[in-house]
Amino acid sequence: MNLDRFVAAHAPMWERLDEAARRDPASMSASEIRQLVGDYQRTATHLSTARTTLRDPELTLRLSQLVARAGATVHGTRPRSWQLVARFFTETFPAAMWHQRWPIGVASSIFLVVAFGLGAWTATSPAALDAAIPPAVQDALIAGDFVEYYSDRPSGQFFAEVGFNNIQVGFGAFAGGILACLPTVLLLGLNAANVGFAGGLFHANGVAEVFWGFITPHGLLELTAIFVAAGTGLALGWSWIDPGDRRRAESLQDQASRAITIVGGLIVVFGVAALIEGFVTGAPLPTWLRVGVGVLAEGAFLAFAWVYGRQAASRGLTGTLRQAERATWDQARA
């Protein structure tokens, strides 16, 4: 590699970077900041070349000083990590859920109709109940297996197991949507049937309070998170089934970017639900207190999604990662 040609080819960009690095970032536009970061990254590569290939001490010193000065400016313009996290949870994540509120509503309706329909059927029909759950299993669940499931393991272990399982179910509901939505609908139906059959069993035996007392604390938040994941999966699948006036690839890419946002946020929601299931649901506490914790957590999440989602949507945010990236740069410029 010729040293003179290398310098001649890249000197204009180095000069531009040197000028930008001396400016106040607050006076720069978002496009100028992006240009600054791009030039900084390319110049850092040139510095590596100068050290290892060209082995020119003078050029190495010059580029080292330039990269150091530009690096201080670039990293000084980046918002702090906690600010990025706050922006994600107060804008990007709720905006994405708000944008998906109709598919989430569809997923919720599928689950609730199946669960309550099968629950009512099995609660009033002994034949249906016996067909759904073998009598021996019914006896074991009523005798204590259902309750012991939430308390027969250490809370920490149970929390870890439940959290991992919840994330798996949520991811399956989300990822299945890409296959024309059918796997997501099937997964919703199967989980709804399990809940419905269990509820029908306890209602049929006159101990409904046991079922609701142990399913409500964690189940409200956990099922809501599954509805959000499933709704996102349905929207993902529908984006290529009916892309509207856009190309299928463009529609799918936009929806996938928003879906990644939602999946990232739901990991925290599933984690909170698992904490409640591991440390509250099976704890020796009054039923009203355990249920109250679940209702409080669910109410907080719904209020969060509604308030922050509407606010973000009113500012034109839709929860895509590209839009979040632009917002980050705007914050850096402000």
mmCIF file of C-alpha atoms in Angstrom, residues 141-142 144 146-147 150 202 206-217 287 290:
data_model
loop_
_atom_site.group_PDB
_atom_site.id
_atom_site.type_symbol
_atom_site.label_atom_id
_atom_site.label_comp_id
_atom_site.label_asym_id
_atom_site.label_seq_id
_atom_site.Cartn_x
_atom_site.Cartn_y
_atom_site.Cartn_z
ATOM 1 C CA LEU A 141 -55.403 -32.168 41.324
ATOM 2 C CA ILE A 142 -58.284 -31.592 43.701
ATOM 3 C CA GLY A 144 -53.533 -31.115 46.425
ATOM 4 C CA PHE A 146 -52.517 -28.244 41.901
ATOM 5 C CA VAL A 147 -51.618 -26.307 45.044
ATOM 6 C CA TYR A 150 -46.643 -23.778 43.383
ATOM 7 C CA PHE A 202 -62.372 -26.776 40.223
ATOM 8 C CA GLY A 206 -67.176 -26.540 44.213
ATOM 9 C CA VAL A 207 -63.670 -25.266 45.032
ATOM 10 C CA ALA A 208 -63.331 -22.516 42.455
ATOM 11 C CA GLU A 209 -61.687 -20.251 45.043
ATOM 12 C CA VAL A 210 -58.657 -22.549 45.093
ATOM 13 C CA PHE A 211 -58.193 -22.266 41.331
ATOM 14 C CA TRP A 212 -58.607 -18.491 41.208
ATOM 15 C CA GLY A 213 -56.575 -17.990 44.370
ATOM 16 C CA PHE A 214 -53.538 -19.656 42.825
ATOM 17 C CA ILE A 215 -53.899 -18.707 39.154
ATOM 18 C CA THR A 216 -54.680 -15.013 39.591
ATOM 19 C CA PRO A 217 -51.538 -13.705 41.374
ATOM 20 C CA THR A 287 -55.455 -15.301 49.500
ATOM 21 C CA ARG A 290 -51.641 -12.892 46.950
#
